[in-house]
PDB file of C-alpha atoms in Angstrom:
ATOM      1  CA  MET A 180      92.123 168.746  42.846  1.00  0.00           C
ATOM      2  CA  GLY A 181      95.603 169.218  43.592  1.00  0.00           C
ATOM      3  CA  HIS A 182      95.886 172.820  45.457  1.00  0.00           C
ATOM      4  CA  TYR A 183      93.991 171.661  48.595  1.00  0.00           C
ATOM      5  CA  SER A 184      96.975 170.169  49.682  1.00  0.00           C
ATOM      6  CA  ASN A 185      98.450 173.977  49.705  1.00  0.00           C
ATOM      7  CA  TYR A 186      97.073 176.495  47.950  1.00  0.00           C
ATOM      8  CA  THR A 187      93.601 177.044  51.324  1.00  0.00           C
ATOM      9  CA  ALA A 188      92.896 180.612  49.922  1.00  0.00           C
ATOM     10  CA  LYS A 189      92.096 178.894  46.927  1.00  0.00           C
ATOM     11  CA  VAL A 190      89.991 176.092  47.538  1.00  0.00           C
ATOM     12  CA  LEU A 191      88.646 179.569  50.187  1.00  0.00           C
ATOM     13  CA  GLN A 192      88.077 181.120  47.046  1.00  0.00           C
ATOM     14  CA  GLU A 193      85.795 178.346  45.893  1.00  0.00           C
ATOM     15  CA  VAL A 194      83.545 177.369  48.584  1.00  0.00           C
ATOM     16  CA  SER A 195      82.929 181.855  48.845  1.00  0.00           C
ATOM     17  CA  LYS A 196      81.660 180.886  45.121  1.00  0.00           C
ATOM     18  CA  HIS A 197      79.818 177.786  45.207  1.00  0.00           C
ATOM     19  CA  GLY A 198      79.104 176.886  48.434  1.00  0.00           C
ATOM     20  CA  LEU A 199      80.833 175.506  51.342  1.00  0.00           C
ATOM     21  CA  GLU A 200      79.206 171.799  51.235  1.00  0.00           C
ATOM     22  CA  HIS A 201      79.421 171.838  47.132  1.00  0.00           C
ATOM     23  CA  ARG A 202      80.876 168.074  45.047  1.00  0.00           C
ATOM     24  CA  SER A 203      83.441 168.486  43.044  1.00  0.00           C
ATOM     25  CA  MET A 204      82.715 165.869  39.733  1.00  0.00           C
ATOM     26  CA  PHE A 205      83.457 163.048  41.951  1.00  0.00           C
ATOM     27  CA  GLY A 206      80.793 164.608  44.652  1.00  0.00           C
ATOM     28  CA  LEU A 207      83.341 164.765  46.851  1.00  0.00           C
ATOM     29  CA  THR A 208      83.177 168.653  49.264  1.00  0.00           C
ATOM     30  CA  PRO A 209      85.907 170.977  50.169  1.00  0.00           C
ATOM     31  CA  LEU A 210      86.012 169.023  53.446  1.00  0.00           C
ATOM     32  CA  MET A 211      86.160 165.271  51.958  1.00  0.00           C
ATOM     33  CA  MET A 212      89.426 167.020  50.109  1.00  0.00           C
ATOM     34  CA  ALA A 213      90.515 168.329  52.533  1.00  0.00           C
ATOM     35  CA  ALA A 214      90.630 166.096  55.194  1.00  0.00           C
ATOM     36  CA  GLU A 215      92.089 162.788  51.984  1.00  0.00           C
ATOM     37  CA  ALA A 216      95.311 166.020  51.259  1.00  0.00           C
ATOM     38  CA  GLY A 217      96.183 166.442  54.355  1.00  0.00           C
ATOM     39  CA  ASN A 218      95.438 169.910  55.011  1.00  0.00           C
ATOM     40  CA  VAL A 219      94.756 170.849  58.518  1.00  0.00           C
ATOM     41  CA  ALA A 220      94.414 174.752  58.264  1.00  0.00           C
ATOM     42  CA  LEU A 221      91.768 174.137  55.846  1.00  0.00           C
ATOM     43  CA  VAL A 222      90.012 171.281  57.284  1.00  0.00           C
ATOM     44  CA  GLU A 223      89.918 173.404  60.737  1.00  0.00           C
ATOM     45  CA  THR A 224      88.879 176.882  58.426  1.00  0.00           C
ATOM     46  CA  LEU A 225      85.838 174.906  56.531  1.00  0.00           C
ATOM     47  CA  ILE A 226      84.756 173.100  59.681  1.00  0.00           C
ATOM     48  CA  GLU A 227      84.603 177.232  61.328  1.00  0.00           C
ATOM     49  CA  ARG A 228      82.188 178.082  58.781  1.00  0.00           C
ATOM     50  CA  GLY A 229      80.066 174.951  58.912  1.00  0.00           C
ATOM     51  CA  ALA A 230      81.119 172.692  56.758  1.00  0.00           C
ATOM     52  CA  ARG A 231      79.350 169.453  57.681  1.00  0.00           C
ATOM     53  CA  LEU A 232      80.844 166.409  59.399  1.00  0.00           C
ATOM     54  CA  ASP A 233      78.745 164.027  58.602  1.00  0.00           C
ATOM     55  CA  ALA A 234      77.994 164.447  54.759  1.00  0.00           C
ATOM     56  CA  VAL A 235      78.310 161.413  52.800  1.00  0.00           C
ATOM     57  CA  ASP A 236      79.858 160.932  49.152  1.00  0.00           C
ATOM     58  CA  SER A 237      78.208 158.417  47.400  1.00  0.00           C
ATOM     59  CA  LEU A 238      80.128 155.329  48.954  1.00  0.00           C
ATOM     60  CA  GLY A 239      79.135 156.213  52.369  1.00  0.00           C
ATOM     61  CA  CYS A 240      82.160 158.027  53.171  1.00  0.00           C
ATOM     62  CA  MET A 241      82.521 161.015  55.261  1.00  0.00           C
ATOM     63  CA  PRO A 242      85.331 163.747  55.445  1.00  0.00           C
ATOM     64  CA  VAL A 243      86.852 161.307  58.203  1.00  0.00           C
ATOM     65  CA  HIS A 244      87.384 158.308  56.609  1.00  0.00           C
ATOM     66  CA  PHE A 245      88.967 159.685  54.028  1.00  0.00           C
ATOM     67  CA  ALA A 246      91.396 160.352  56.233  1.00  0.00           C
ATOM     68  CA  LEU A 247      91.444 157.551  57.738  1.00  0.00           C
ATOM     69  CA  ARG A 248      91.551 155.757  54.479  1.00  0.00           C
ATOM     70  CA  ARG A 249      94.247 157.989  53.849  1.00  0.00           C
ATOM     71  CA  THR A 250      96.554 156.689  56.679  1.00  0.00           C
ATOM     72  CA  PHE A 251      96.120 152.579  55.922  1.00  0.00           C
ATOM     73  CA  LYS A 252      98.356 153.839  53.012  1.00  0.00           C
ATOM     74  CA  ASP A 253     100.356 156.390  53.947  1.00  0.00           C
ATOM     75  CA  SER A 254     102.822 156.134  56.673  1.00  0.00           C
ATOM     76  CA  SER A 255     104.141 159.619  57.709  1.00  0.00           C
ATOM     77  CA  TYR A 256     100.525 161.477  56.793  1.00  0.00           C
ATOM     78  CA  ALA A 257      99.724 158.464  59.573  1.00  0.00           C
ATOM     79  CA  ARG A 258     102.436 160.388  61.467  1.00  0.00           C
ATOM     80  CA  GLU A 259     101.931 164.460  61.014  1.00  0.00           C
ATOM     81  CA  LYS A 260      98.412 164.281  59.948  1.00  0.00           C
ATOM     82  CA  LEU A 261      96.539 162.349  61.861  1.00  0.00           C
ATOM     83  CA  GLY A 262      95.883 163.227  65.314  1.00  0.00           C
ATOM     84  CA  PRO A 263      95.438 166.573  64.445  1.00  0.00           C
ATOM     85  CA  LEU A 264      92.692 165.702  62.127  1.00  0.00           C
ATOM     86  CA  PHE A 265      91.023 163.210  63.578  1.00  0.00           C
ATOM     87  CA  ALA A 266      90.916 165.975  66.359  1.00  0.00           C
ATOM     88  CA  LEU A 267      88.603 168.330  64.234  1.00  0.00           C
ATOM     89  CA  LEU A 268      87.088 165.417  61.963  1.00  0.00           C
ATOM     90  CA  CYS A 269      85.512 163.045  64.639  1.00  0.00           C
ATOM     91  CA  PRO A 270      81.632 162.528  64.973  1.00  0.00           C
ATOM     92  CA  THR A 271      81.043 162.406  68.965  1.00  0.00           C
ATOM     93  CA  SER A 272      78.454 159.770  68.015  1.00  0.00           C
ATOM     94  CA  ILE A 273      77.247 157.655  65.743  1.00  0.00           C
ATOM     95  CA  ASP A 274      73.710 156.709  65.178  1.00  0.00           C
ATOM     96  CA  LEU A 275      72.584 153.106  64.182  1.00  0.00           C
ATOM     97  CA  GLU A 276      68.889 151.134  63.924  1.00  0.00           C
ATOM     98  CA  VAL A 277      69.401 147.909  64.736  1.00  0.00           C
ATOM     99  CA  ASP A 278      66.092 145.623  64.987  1.00  0.00           C
ATOM    100  CA  ASP A 279      63.751 149.596  64.876  1.00  0.00           C
ATOM    101  CA  LYS A 280      65.232 149.762  67.687  1.00  0.00           C
ATOM    102  CA  ARG A 281      67.487 153.225  68.058  1.00  0.00           C
ATOM    103  CA  LEU A 282      71.179 152.777  69.139  1.00  0.00           C
ATOM    104  CA  ARG A 283      73.796 155.890  69.875  1.00  0.00           C
ATOM    105  CA  LEU A 284      77.698 154.184  68.958  1.00  0.00           C
ATOM    106  CA  THR A 285      80.199 157.448  71.129  1.00  0.00           C
ATOM    107  CA  ARG A 286      83.640 157.632  70.908  1.00  0.00           C
ATOM    108  CA  ALA A 287      84.465 156.432  74.228  1.00  0.00           C
ATOM    109  CA  GLN A 288      83.213 152.248  72.433  1.00  0.00           C
ATOM    110  CA  GLY A 289      85.279 150.325  70.678  1.00  0.00           C
ATOM    111  CA  GLU A 290      82.850 149.915  68.149  1.00  0.00           C
ATOM    112  CA  PHE A 291      83.293 153.272  67.197  1.00  0.00           C
ATOM    113  CA  LEU A 292      86.792 153.418  66.367  1.00  0.00           C
ATOM    114  CA  LEU A 293      86.508 150.054  64.203  1.00  0.00           C
ATOM    115  CA  LEU A 294      83.594 150.911  63.146  1.00  0.00           C
ATOM    116  CA  LEU A 295      85.039 154.364  61.399  1.00  0.00           C
ATOM    117  CA  LEU A 296      87.432 152.487  60.417  1.00  0.00           C
ATOM    118  CA  MET A 297      85.826 149.076  58.977  1.00  0.00           C
ATOM    119  CA  VAL A 298      84.128 152.207  56.955  1.00  0.00           C
ATOM    120  CA  ALA A 299      87.150 153.274  55.617  1.00  0.00           C
ATOM    121  CA  ARG A 300      89.235 150.376  54.457  1.00  0.00           C
ATOM    122  CA  VAL A 301      86.077 148.343  52.728  1.00  0.00           C
ATOM    123  CA  HIS A 302      87.188 149.876  49.772  1.00  0.00           C
ATOM    124  CA  ASP A 303      90.549 149.503  49.219  1.00  0.00           C
ATOM    125  CA  LEU A 304      90.047 145.927  50.682  1.00  0.00           C
ATOM    126  CA  HIS A 305      87.828 145.048  47.228  1.00  0.00           C
ATOM    127  CA  ALA A 306      90.459 146.657  45.712  1.00  0.00           C
ATOM    128  CA  GLY A 307      93.460 145.737  43.407  1.00  0.00           C
ATOM    129  CA  VAL A 308      94.833 142.054  42.335  1.00  0.00           C
ATOM    130  CA  LYS A 309      94.874 141.114  46.597  1.00  0.00           C
ATOM    131  CA  ARG A 310      91.633 140.367  47.973  1.00  0.00           C
ATOM    132  CA  TYR A 311      90.537 140.398  51.085  1.00  0.00           C
ATOM    133  CA  HIS A 312      87.355 138.631  53.103  1.00  0.00           C
ATOM    134  CA  GLY A 313      86.530 141.934  54.938  1.00  0.00           C
ATOM    135  CA  PHE A 314      88.511 143.863  58.006  1.00  0.00           C
ATOM    136  CA  GLN A 315      90.463 142.266  60.203  1.00  0.00           C
ATOM    137  CA  ALA A 316      91.422 142.693  64.147  1.00  0.00           C
ATOM    138  CA  ALA A 317      95.308 142.518  62.090  1.00  0.00           C
ATOM    139  CA  HIS A 318      95.188 145.500  60.174  1.00  0.00           C
ATOM    140  CA  VAL A 319      94.292 147.942  63.766  1.00  0.00           C
ATOM    141  CA  ASP A 320      98.450 146.513  63.653  1.00  0.00           C
ATOM    142  CA  GLU A 321     100.937 148.810  65.195  1.00  0.00           C
ATOM    143  CA  SER A 322     101.942 151.127  62.536  1.00  0.00           C
ATOM    144  CA  LEU A 323      98.226 152.135  62.570  1.00  0.00           C
ATOM    145  CA  LEU A 324      98.129 152.450  66.102  1.00  0.00           C
ATOM    146  CA  SER A 325     100.571 154.551  66.659  1.00  0.00           C
ATOM    147  CA  ALA A 326      99.260 156.945  65.176  1.00  0.00           C
ATOM    148  CA  PHE A 327      96.610 157.797  67.419  1.00  0.00           C
ATOM    149  CA  PRO A 328      97.230 159.312  70.399  1.00  0.00           C
ATOM    150  CA  ARG A 329      95.906 156.892  74.005  1.00  0.00           C
ATOM    151  CA  SER A 330      93.587 159.777  74.989  1.00  0.00           C
ATOM    152  CA  VAL A 331      91.901 157.735  71.582  1.00  0.00           C
ATOM    153  CA  ILE A 332      93.564 154.276  71.864  1.00  0.00           C
ATOM    154  CA  PRO A 333      94.387 154.353  75.641  1.00  0.00           C
ATOM    155  CA  GLU A 334      97.543 151.264  76.713  1.00  0.00           C
ATOM    156  CA  GLU A 335      94.144 148.847  76.847  1.00  0.00           C
ATOM    157  CA  ARG A 336      92.943 148.915  73.908  1.00  0.00           C
ATOM    158  CA  ARG A 337      95.983 148.667  71.948  1.00  0.00           C
ATOM    159  CA  ARG A 338      96.358 145.059  72.104  1.00  0.00           C
ATOM    160  CA  ARG A 339      95.106 142.753  68.725  1.00  0.00           C
ATOM    161  CA  VAL A 340      93.344 140.746  71.582  1.00  0.00           C
ATOM    162  CA  TYR A 341      90.927 143.985  72.323  1.00  0.00           C
ATOM    163  CA  TRP A 342      90.816 143.967  68.907  1.00  0.00           C
ATOM    164  CA  ASN A 343      89.426 141.147  68.080  1.00  0.00           C
ATOM    165  CA  GLY A 344      86.873 140.494  70.734  1.00  0.00           C
ATOM    166  CA  GLU A 345      84.988 143.774  69.799  1.00  0.00           C
ATOM    167  CA  LEU A 346      84.743 142.715  66.406  1.00  0.00           C
ATOM    168  CA  ALA A 347      83.275 138.898  67.370  1.00  0.00           C
ATOM    169  CA  ARG A 348      80.699 141.320  69.750  1.00  0.00           C
ATOM    170  CA  ALA A 349      79.287 143.706  67.725  1.00  0.00           C
ATOM    171  CA  GLU A 350      78.678 140.825  65.088  1.00  0.00           C
ATOM    172  CA  VAL A 351      74.853 139.888  64.011  1.00  0.00           C
ATOM    173  CA  SER A 352      75.505 136.070  65.428  1.00  0.00           C
ATOM    174  CA  SER A 353      76.625 137.261  68.974  1.00  0.00           C
ATOM    175  CA  SER A 354      74.465 137.310  72.104  1.00  0.00           C
ATOM    176  CA  TYR A 355      76.020 140.442  73.005  1.00  0.00           C
ATOM    177  CA  LYS A 356      73.604 142.405  75.177  1.00  0.00           C
ATOM    178  CA  PRO A 357      72.937 145.289  73.585  1.00  0.00           C
ATOM    179  CA  ALA A 358      73.150 143.593  70.259  1.00  0.00           C
ATOM    180  CA  ARG A 359      75.138 146.281  67.863  1.00  0.00           C
ATOM    181  CA  LYS A 360      74.714 143.892  64.767  1.00  0.00           C
ATOM    182  CA  LEU A 361      77.569 146.145  62.561  1.00  0.00           C
ATOM    183  CA  TRP A 362      79.250 143.705  60.727  1.00  0.00           C
ATOM    184  CA  ARG A 363      78.844 140.019  59.319  1.00  0.00           C
ATOM    185  CA  ARG A 364      81.723 137.665  59.824  1.00  0.00           C
ATOM    186  CA  GLU A 365      82.251 136.440  55.803  1.00  0.00           C
ATOM    187  CA  ARG A 366      84.635 133.645  57.627  1.00  0.00           C
ATOM    188  CA  GLN A 367      86.716 133.262  60.786  1.00  0.00           C
ATOM    189  CA  GLY A 368      88.535 136.660  62.061  1.00  0.00           C
ATOM    190  CA  HIS A 369      87.006 138.562  58.140  1.00  0.00           C
ATOM    191  CA  TYR A 370      83.740 141.204  58.441  1.00  0.00           C
ATOM    192  CA  MET A 371      82.283 142.879  56.415  1.00  0.00           C
ATOM    193  CA  PRO A 372      79.432 145.832  56.634  1.00  0.00           C
ATOM    194  CA  SER A 373      76.277 144.666  58.197  1.00  0.00           C
ATOM    195  CA  THR A 374      72.807 145.509  57.375  1.00  0.00           C
ATOM    196  CA  VAL A 375      72.575 147.272  60.662  1.00  0.00           C
ATOM    197  CA  GLY A 376      71.081 151.113  59.345  1.00  0.00           C
ATOM    198  CA  VAL A 377      73.012 154.294  59.442  1.00  0.00           C
ATOM    199  CA  ARG A 378      72.216 157.641  59.808  1.00  0.00           C
ATOM    200  CA  VAL A 379      72.675 159.805  57.197  1.00  0.00           C
ATOM    201  CA  ALA A 380      72.342 163.308  56.634  1.00  0.00           C
ATOM    202  CA  GLY A 381      69.441 165.382  54.874  1.00  0.00           C
ATOM    203  CA  GLU A 382      70.577 167.530  52.195  1.00  0.00           C
ATOM    204  CA  ALA A 383      69.404 170.879  51.364  1.00  0.00           C
ATOM    205  CA  GLY A 384      67.032 170.726  53.891  1.00  0.00           C
ATOM    206  CA  LYS A 385      65.681 166.866  53.874  1.00  0.00           C
ATOM    207  CA  PRO A 386      65.310 164.798  56.857  1.00  0.00           C
ATOM    208  CA  ASP A 387      67.809 162.812  58.225  1.00  0.00           C
ATOM    209  CA  THR A 388      67.666 158.936  57.109  1.00  0.00           C
ATOM    210  CA  TYR A 389      68.919 155.233  58.681  1.00  0.00           C
ATOM    211  CA  VAL A 390      70.173 153.329  55.597  1.00  0.00           C
ATOM    212  CA  PRO A 391      71.543 150.014  55.911  1.00  0.00           C
ATOM    213  CA  LEU A 392      74.993 149.940  55.629  1.00  0.00           C
ATOM    214  CA  ASP A 393      75.728 147.589  53.506  1.00  0.00           C
ATOM    215  CA  ARG A 394      73.983 149.135  51.155  1.00  0.00           C
ATOM    216  CA  LEU A 395      75.110 152.916  52.312  1.00  0.00           C
ATOM    217  CA  LEU A 396      79.233 151.449  51.250  1.00  0.00           C
ATOM    218  CA  GLY A 397      78.035 149.258  47.777  1.00  0.00           C
ATOM    219  CA  CYS A 398      78.978 146.069  48.728  1.00  0.00           C
ATOM    220  CA  ASP A 399      77.401 144.240  47.263  1.00  0.00           C
ATOM    221  CA  ILE A 400      78.863 145.749  44.034  1.00  0.00           C
ATOM    222  CA  LEU A 401      82.195 145.193  46.111  1.00  0.00           C
ATOM    223  CA  GLU A 402      81.644 142.084  46.197  1.00  0.00           C
ATOM    224  CA  GLU A 403      80.958 141.000  42.884  1.00  0.00           C
ATOM    225  CA  GLN A 404      83.439 144.010  40.657  1.00  0.00           C
ATOM    226  CA  GLY A 405      85.409 144.661  43.605  1.00  0.00           C
ATOM    227  CA  ALA A 406      86.547 148.618  44.628  1.00  0.00           C
ATOM    228  CA  PRO A 407      86.973 151.325  42.625  1.00  0.00           C
ATOM    229  CA  ASP A 408      90.423 152.712  43.645  1.00  0.00           C
ATOM    230  CA  ALA A 409      89.851 155.422  46.386  1.00  0.00           C
ATOM    231  CA  ALA A 410      92.819 157.838  45.661  1.00  0.00           C
ATOM    232  CA  SER A 411      91.839 157.567  42.294  1.00  0.00           C
ATOM    233  CA  ARG A 412      88.391 158.618  42.728  1.00  0.00           C
ATOM    234  CA  ALA A 413      89.016 161.419  44.854  1.00  0.00           C
ATOM    235  CA  HIS A 414      91.743 163.058  42.260  1.00  0.00           C
ATOM    236  CA  VAL A 415      93.732 164.111  45.938  1.00  0.00           C
ATOM    237  CA  THR A 416      97.618 164.977  45.105  1.00  0.00           C
ATOM    238  CA  SER A 417      99.595 163.804  48.535  1.00  0.00           C
ATOM    239  CA  PRO A 418     101.680 166.847  49.840  1.00  0.00           C
ATOM    240  CA  SER A 419     105.311 166.561  49.515  1.00  0.00           C
TER     241      SER A 419
END
């Protein structure tokens, strides 16, 4: 799928033939692959034509997660691509179900970005020889923060103590109200997605449903076997 990096016209021909939401053999939509490839113009065109920002792949990732995951791995992508891509791909809110109550996270809340980052990162944390016990505030480091404009992450949120506080506040055992219960603590400072329900877009006219986040992401499989490498799953060639 390397043509997603540079050959916008060819991709759009395929979209015209197969549809905006047609899936690759790896279960990815054109928007997901364009985001991973860093093709800002193609992402913009697909969204203008109605591509869904809330579509998810078999591992629970939306198009914005593909951009964030690439950011963790590629400093040039983070520096040159994330700003415009995040503005295009980021949903305005995330709908949750906590203790049978509906809750909406918005962009203004610190947990919103943390949840996006955790979902984008969780599969790679369990891949390869070095495995982590979960997402940490340390993963929100200076190189990552510098990729976001101040309008997304204001100055007062550019300190690790802030992200440590947000992680602690939204964990399952936290007494904070309203309870978010977005992740569970595996050990001190290490977190994994919880069983909180996340609204998932229905396909082919089917209604949206709420799916436990850990099940959506396949966390049980991750913890038992390790995660498949995301890049090889997507088969997207990095732009030169």
